[in-house]
PDB file of C-alpha atoms and ligand atoms in Angstrom:
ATOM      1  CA  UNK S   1      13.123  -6.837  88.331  1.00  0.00           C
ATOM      2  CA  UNK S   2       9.722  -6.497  90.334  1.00  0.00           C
ATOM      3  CA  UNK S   3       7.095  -5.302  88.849  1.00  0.00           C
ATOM      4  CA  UNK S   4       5.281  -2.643  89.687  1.00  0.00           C
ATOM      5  CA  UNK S   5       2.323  -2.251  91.704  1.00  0.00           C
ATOM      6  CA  UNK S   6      -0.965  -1.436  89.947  1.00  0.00           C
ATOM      7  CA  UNK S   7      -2.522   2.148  91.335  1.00  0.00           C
ATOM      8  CA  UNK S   8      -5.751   0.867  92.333  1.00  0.00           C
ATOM      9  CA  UNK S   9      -4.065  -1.277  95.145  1.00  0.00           C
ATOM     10  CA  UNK S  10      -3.792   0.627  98.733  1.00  0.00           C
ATOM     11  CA  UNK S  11      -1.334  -2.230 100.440  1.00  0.00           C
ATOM     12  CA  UNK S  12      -0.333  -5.143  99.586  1.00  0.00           C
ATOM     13  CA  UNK S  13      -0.939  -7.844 102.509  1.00  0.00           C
ATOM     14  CA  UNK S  14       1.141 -10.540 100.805  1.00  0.00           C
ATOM     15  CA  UNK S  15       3.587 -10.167  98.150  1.00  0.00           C
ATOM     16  CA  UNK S  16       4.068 -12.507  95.372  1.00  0.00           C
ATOM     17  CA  UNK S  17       7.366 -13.988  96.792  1.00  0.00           C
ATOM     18  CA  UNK S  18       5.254 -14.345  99.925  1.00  0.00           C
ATOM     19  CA  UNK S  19       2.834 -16.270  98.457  1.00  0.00           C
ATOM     20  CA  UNK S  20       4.658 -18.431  96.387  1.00  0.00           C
ATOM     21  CA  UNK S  21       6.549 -19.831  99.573  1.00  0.00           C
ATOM     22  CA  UNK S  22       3.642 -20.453 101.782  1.00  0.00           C
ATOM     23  CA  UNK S  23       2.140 -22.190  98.479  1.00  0.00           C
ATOM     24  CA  UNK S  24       5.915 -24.762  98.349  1.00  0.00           C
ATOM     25  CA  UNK S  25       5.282 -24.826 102.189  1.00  0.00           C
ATOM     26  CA  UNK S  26       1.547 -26.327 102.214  1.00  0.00           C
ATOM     27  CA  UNK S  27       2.291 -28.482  98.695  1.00  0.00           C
ATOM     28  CA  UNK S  28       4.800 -30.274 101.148  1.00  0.00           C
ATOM     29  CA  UNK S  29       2.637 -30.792 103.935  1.00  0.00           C
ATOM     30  CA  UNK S  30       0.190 -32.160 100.924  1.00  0.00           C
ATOM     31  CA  UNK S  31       2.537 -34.197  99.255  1.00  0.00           C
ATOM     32  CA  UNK S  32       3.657 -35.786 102.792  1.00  0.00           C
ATOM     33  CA  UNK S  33      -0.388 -36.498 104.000  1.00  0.00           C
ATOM     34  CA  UNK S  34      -1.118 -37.917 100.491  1.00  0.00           C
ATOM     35  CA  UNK S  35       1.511 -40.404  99.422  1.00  0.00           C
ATOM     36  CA  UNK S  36       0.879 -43.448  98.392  1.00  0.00           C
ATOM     37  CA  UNK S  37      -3.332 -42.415  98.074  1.00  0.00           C
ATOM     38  CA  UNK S  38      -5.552 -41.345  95.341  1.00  0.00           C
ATOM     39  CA  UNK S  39      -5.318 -37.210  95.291  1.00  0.00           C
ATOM     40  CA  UNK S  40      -7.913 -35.202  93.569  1.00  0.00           C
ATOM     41  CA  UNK S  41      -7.969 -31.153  93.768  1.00  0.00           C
ATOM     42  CA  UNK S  42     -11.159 -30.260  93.020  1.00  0.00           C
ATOM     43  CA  UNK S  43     -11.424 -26.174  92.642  1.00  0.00           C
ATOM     44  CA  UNK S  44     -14.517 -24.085  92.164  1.00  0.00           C
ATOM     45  CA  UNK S  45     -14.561 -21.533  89.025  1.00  0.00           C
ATOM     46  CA  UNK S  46     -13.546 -19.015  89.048  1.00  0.00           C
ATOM     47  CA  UNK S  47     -11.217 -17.503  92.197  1.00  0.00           C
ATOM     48  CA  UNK S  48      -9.561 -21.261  92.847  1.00  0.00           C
ATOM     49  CA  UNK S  49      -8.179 -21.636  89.339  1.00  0.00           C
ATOM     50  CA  UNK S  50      -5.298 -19.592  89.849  1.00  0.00           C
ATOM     51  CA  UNK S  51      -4.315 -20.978  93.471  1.00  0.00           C
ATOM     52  CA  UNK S  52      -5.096 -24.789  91.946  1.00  0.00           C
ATOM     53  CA  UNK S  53      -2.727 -24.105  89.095  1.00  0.00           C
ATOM     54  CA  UNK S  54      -0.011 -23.029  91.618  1.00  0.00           C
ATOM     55  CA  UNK S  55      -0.332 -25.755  94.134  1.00  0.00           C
ATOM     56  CA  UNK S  56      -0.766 -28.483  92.126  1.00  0.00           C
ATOM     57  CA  UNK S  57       2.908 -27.762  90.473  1.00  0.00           C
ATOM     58  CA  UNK S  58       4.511 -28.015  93.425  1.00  0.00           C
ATOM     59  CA  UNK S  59       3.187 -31.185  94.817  1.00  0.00           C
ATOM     60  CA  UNK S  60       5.426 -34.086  94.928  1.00  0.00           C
ATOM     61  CA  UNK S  61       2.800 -37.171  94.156  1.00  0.00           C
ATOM     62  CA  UNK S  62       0.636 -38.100  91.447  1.00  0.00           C
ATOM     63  CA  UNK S  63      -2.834 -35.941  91.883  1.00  0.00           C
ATOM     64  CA  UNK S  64      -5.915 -35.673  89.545  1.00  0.00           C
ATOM     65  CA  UNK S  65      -7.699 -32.807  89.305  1.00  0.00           C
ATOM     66  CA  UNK S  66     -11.467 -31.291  88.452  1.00  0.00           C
ATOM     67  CA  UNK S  67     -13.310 -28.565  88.446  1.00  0.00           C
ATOM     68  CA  UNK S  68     -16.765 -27.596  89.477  1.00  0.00           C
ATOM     69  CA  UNK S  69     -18.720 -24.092  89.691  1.00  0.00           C
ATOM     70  CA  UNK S  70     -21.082 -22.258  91.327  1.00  0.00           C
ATOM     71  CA  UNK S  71     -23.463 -19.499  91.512  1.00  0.00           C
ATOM     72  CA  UNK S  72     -23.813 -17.637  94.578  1.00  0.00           C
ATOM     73  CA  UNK S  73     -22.349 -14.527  95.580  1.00  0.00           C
ATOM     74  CA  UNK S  74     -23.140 -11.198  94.424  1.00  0.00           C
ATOM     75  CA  UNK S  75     -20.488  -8.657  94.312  1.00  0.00           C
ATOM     76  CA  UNK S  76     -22.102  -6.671  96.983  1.00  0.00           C
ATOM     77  CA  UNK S  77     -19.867  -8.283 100.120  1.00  0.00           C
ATOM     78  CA  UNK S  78     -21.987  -9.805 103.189  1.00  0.00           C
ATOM     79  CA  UNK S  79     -25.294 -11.566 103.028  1.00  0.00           C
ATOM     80  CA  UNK S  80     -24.536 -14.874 101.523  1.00  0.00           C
ATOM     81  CA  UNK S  81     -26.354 -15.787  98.607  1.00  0.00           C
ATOM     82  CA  UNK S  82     -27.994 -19.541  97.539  1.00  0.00           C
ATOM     83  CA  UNK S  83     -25.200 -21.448  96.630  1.00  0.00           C
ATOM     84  CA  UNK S  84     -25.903 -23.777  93.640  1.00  0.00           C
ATOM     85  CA  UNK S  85     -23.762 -25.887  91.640  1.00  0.00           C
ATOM     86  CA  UNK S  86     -23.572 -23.595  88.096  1.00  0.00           C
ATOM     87  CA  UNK S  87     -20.934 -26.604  86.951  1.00  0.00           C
ATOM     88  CA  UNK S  88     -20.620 -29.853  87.922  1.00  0.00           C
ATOM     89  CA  UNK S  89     -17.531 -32.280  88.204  1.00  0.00           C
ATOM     90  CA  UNK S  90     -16.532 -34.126  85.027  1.00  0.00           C
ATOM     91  CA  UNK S  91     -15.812 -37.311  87.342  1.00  0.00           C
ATOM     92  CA  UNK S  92     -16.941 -38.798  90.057  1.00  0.00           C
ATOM     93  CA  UNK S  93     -15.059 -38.828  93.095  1.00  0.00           C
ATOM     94  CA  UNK S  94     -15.549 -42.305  95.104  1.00  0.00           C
ATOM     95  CA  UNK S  95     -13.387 -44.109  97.020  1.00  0.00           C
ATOM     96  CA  UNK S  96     -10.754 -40.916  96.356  1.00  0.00           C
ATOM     97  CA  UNK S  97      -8.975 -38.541  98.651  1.00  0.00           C
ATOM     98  CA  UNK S  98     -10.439 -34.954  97.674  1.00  0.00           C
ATOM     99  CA  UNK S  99      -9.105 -31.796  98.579  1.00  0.00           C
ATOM    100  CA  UNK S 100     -11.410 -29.006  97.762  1.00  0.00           C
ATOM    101  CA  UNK S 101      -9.130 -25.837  97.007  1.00  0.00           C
ATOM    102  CA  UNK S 102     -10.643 -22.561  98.060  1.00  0.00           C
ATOM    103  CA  UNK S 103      -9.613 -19.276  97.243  1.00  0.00           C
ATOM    104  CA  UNK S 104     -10.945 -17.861 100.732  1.00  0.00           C
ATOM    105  CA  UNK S 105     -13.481 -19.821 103.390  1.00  0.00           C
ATOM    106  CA  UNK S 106     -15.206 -16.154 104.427  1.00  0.00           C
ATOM    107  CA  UNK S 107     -18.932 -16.701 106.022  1.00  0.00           C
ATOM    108  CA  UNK S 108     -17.913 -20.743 105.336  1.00  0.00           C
ATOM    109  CA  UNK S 109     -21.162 -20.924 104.163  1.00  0.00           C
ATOM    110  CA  UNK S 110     -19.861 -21.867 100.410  1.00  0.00           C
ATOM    111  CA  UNK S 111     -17.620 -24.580 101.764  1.00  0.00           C
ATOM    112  CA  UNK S 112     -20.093 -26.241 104.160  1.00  0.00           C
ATOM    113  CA  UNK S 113     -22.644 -26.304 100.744  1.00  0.00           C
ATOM    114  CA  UNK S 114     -19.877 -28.038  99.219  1.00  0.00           C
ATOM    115  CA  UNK S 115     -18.832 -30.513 101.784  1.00  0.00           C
ATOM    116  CA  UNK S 116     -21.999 -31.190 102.353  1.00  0.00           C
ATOM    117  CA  UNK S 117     -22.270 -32.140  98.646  1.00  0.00           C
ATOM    118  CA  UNK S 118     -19.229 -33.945  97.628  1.00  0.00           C
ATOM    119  CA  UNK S 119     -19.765 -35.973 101.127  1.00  0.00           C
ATOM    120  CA  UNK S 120     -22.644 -37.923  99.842  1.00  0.00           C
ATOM    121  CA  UNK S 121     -20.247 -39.266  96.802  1.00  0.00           C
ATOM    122  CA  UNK S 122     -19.008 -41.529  98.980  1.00  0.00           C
ATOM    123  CA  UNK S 123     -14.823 -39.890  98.821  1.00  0.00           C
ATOM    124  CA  UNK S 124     -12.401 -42.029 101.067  1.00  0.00           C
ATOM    125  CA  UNK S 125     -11.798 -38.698 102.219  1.00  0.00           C
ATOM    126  CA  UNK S 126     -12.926 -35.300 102.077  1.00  0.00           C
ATOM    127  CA  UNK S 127     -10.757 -31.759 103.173  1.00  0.00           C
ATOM    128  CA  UNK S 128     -10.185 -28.289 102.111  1.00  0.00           C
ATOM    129  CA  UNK S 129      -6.934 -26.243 101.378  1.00  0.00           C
ATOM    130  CA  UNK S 130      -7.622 -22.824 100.785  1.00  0.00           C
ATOM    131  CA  UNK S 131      -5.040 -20.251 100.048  1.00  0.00           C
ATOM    132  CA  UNK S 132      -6.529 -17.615 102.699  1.00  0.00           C
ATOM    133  CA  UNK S 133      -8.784 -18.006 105.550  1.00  0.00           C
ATOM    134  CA  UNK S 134     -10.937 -14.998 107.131  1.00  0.00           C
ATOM    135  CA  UNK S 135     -11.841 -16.067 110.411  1.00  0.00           C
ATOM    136  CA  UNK S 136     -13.155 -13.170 111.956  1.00  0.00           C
ATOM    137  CA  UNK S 137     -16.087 -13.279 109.799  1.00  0.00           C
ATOM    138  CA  UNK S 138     -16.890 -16.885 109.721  1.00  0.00           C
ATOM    139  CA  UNK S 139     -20.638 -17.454 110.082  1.00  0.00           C
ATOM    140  CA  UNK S 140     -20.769 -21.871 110.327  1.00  0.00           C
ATOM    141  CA  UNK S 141     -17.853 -23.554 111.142  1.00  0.00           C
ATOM    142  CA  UNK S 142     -15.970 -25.669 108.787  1.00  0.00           C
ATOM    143  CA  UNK S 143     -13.040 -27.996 109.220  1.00  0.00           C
ATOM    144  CA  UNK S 144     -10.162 -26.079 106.965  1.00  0.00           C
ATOM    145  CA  UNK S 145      -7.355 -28.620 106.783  1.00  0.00           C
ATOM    146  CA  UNK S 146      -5.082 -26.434 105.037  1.00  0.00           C
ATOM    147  CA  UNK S 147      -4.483 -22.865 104.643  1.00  0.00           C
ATOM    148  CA  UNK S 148      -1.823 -20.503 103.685  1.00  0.00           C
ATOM    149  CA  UNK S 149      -2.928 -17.535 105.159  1.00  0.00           C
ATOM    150  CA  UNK S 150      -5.231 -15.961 107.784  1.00  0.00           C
ATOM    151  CA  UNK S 151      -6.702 -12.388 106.935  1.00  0.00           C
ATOM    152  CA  UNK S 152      -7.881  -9.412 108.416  1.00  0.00           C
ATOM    153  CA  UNK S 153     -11.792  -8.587 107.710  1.00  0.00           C
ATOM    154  CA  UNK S 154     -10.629  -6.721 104.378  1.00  0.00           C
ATOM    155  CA  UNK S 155     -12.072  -7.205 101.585  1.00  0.00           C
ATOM    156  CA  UNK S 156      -9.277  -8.851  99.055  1.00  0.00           C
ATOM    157  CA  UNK S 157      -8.517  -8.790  95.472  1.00  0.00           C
ATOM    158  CA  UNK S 158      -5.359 -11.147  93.746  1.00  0.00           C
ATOM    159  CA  UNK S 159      -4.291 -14.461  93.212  1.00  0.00           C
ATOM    160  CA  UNK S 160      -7.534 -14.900  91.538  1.00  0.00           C
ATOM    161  CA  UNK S 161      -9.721 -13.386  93.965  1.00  0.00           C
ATOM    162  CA  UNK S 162     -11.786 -10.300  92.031  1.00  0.00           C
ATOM    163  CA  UNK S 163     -13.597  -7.066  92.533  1.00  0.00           C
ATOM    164  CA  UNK S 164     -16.173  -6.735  89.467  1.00  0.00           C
ATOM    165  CA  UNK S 165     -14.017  -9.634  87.922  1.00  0.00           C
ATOM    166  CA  UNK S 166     -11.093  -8.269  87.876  1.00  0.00           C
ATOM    167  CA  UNK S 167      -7.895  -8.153  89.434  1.00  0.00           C
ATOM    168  CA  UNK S 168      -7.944 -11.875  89.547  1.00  0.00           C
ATOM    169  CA  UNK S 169      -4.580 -12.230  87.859  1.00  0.00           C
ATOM    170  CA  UNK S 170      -2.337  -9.932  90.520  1.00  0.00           C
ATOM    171  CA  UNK S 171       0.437 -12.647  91.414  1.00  0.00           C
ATOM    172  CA  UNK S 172       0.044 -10.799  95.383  1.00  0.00           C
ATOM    173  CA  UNK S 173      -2.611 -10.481  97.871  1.00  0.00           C
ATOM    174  CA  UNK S 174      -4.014  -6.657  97.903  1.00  0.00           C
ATOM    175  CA  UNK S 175      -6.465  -4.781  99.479  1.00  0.00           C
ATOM    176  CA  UNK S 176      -7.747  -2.057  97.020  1.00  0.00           C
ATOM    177  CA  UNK S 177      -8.195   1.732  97.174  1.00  0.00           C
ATOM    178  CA  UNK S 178     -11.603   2.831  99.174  1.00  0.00           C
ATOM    179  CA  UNK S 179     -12.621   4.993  96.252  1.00  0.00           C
ATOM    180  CA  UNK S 180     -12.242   1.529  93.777  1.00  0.00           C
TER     181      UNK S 180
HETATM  182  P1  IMP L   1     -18.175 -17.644 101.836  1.00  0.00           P
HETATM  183  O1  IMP L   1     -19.261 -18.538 101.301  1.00  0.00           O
HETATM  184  O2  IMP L   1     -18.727 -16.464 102.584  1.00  0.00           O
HETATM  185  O3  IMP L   1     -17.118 -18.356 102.640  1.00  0.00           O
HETATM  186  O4  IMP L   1     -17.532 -16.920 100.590  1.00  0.00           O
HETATM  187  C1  IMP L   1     -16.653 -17.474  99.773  1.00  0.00           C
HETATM  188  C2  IMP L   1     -16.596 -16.730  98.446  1.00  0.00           C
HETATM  189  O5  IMP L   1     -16.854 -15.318  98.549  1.00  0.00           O
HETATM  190  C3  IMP L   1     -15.199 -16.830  97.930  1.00  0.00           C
HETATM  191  O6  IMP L   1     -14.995 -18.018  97.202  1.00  0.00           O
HETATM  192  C4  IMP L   1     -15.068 -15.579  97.071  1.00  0.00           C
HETATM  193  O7  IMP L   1     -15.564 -15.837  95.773  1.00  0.00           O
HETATM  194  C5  IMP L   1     -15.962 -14.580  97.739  1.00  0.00           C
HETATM  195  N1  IMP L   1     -15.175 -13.655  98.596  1.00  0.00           N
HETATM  196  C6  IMP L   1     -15.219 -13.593  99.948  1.00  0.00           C
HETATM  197  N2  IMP L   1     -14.360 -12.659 100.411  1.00  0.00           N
HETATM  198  C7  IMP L   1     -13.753 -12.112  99.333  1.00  0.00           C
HETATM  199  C8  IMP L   1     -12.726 -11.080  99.178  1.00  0.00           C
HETATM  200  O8  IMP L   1     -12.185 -10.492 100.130  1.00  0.00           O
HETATM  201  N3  IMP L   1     -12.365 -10.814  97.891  1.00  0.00           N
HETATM  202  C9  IMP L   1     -12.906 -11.441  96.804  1.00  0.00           C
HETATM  203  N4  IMP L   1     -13.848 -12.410  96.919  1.00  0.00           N
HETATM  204  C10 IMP L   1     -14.287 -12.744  98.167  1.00  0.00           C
HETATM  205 MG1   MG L   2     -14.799 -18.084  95.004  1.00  0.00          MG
END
């Protein structure tokens, strides 16, 4: 039985069935890239969790993973904050193969901050998987290795992605009611 949709969500873009098989879809193309190599998921607090959790049980090959957060956006959408590192890693990352798992690259300024980062750890290699991808308002490029999905400039809530900190743990992608 499906359950039902909560009544602050105007349409859903991407049901939970939806999701779940693009997630199986990209842990393939992951597991195939990464065989026989040192894997780490690294995923920043809080939005990630959620899409980290659900990736990293469907990939095939032994993977590590950490966790790291930061401090940056204010709930008012737009004008990208500082970004900071709020939480660091537990573990250093040289000589691995690091995926840094986004919930959404947006502006791209929060992924550039952390590639820039993690780069001078000296990885073997250094990419990012992130479950959606809003193009149309990308401010720097980034290199975005993986996705599952590209979006519309809507703002999103699921699948750990929040409004006010919550709706993070919708199992489908929604955009919410104007009036929320
Ligand atoms: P960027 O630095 O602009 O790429 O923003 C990335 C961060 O902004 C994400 O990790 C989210 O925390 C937040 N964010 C951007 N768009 C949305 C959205 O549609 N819903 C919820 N959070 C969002
Ligand atoms: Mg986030």
């Amino acid at each position: 039985m499906s359950k039902p949709i909560a009544p602050e969500i105007d349409h859903v873009l991407f049901t939970e069935e939806e999701v779940n098989r693009r997630i199986r879809e990209v842990a393939a193309e992951i597991s195939e890239r990464y065989r026989g190599r040192d894997l780490k998921l690294i995923a920043v607090l809080k939005g990630s969790v959620f899409f980290l959790t659900a990736l990293a049980r469907e990939i095939e090959i032994p993977i590590k993973i950490d966790f790291l957060a930061i401090s940056s956006f204010s709930n008012k959408r737009g004008a990208p904050g500082i970004v900071r590192i709020a939480k660091d890693l537990d573990e250093g990352i040289e000589g691995e193969d690091v995926l840094l798992v986004e919930d959404i690259v947006d502006t791209g300024f929060t992924a550039r901050y952390l590639l820039q980062t993690l780069s001078g750890r000296g990885p073997n290699s250094l990419g990012i998987c992130t479950l959606l991808d809003r193009t149309p308002r990308r401010i720097v490029q980034v290199p975005v290795e993986f996705r599952c999905f590209e979006i519309p400039d809507r703002f999103v809530v699921g699948c750990g992605l929040d409004y006010k900190q919550l709706y993070r743990n919708l199992g489908y992608v929604a955009v919410l009611h104007p009036s929320s």
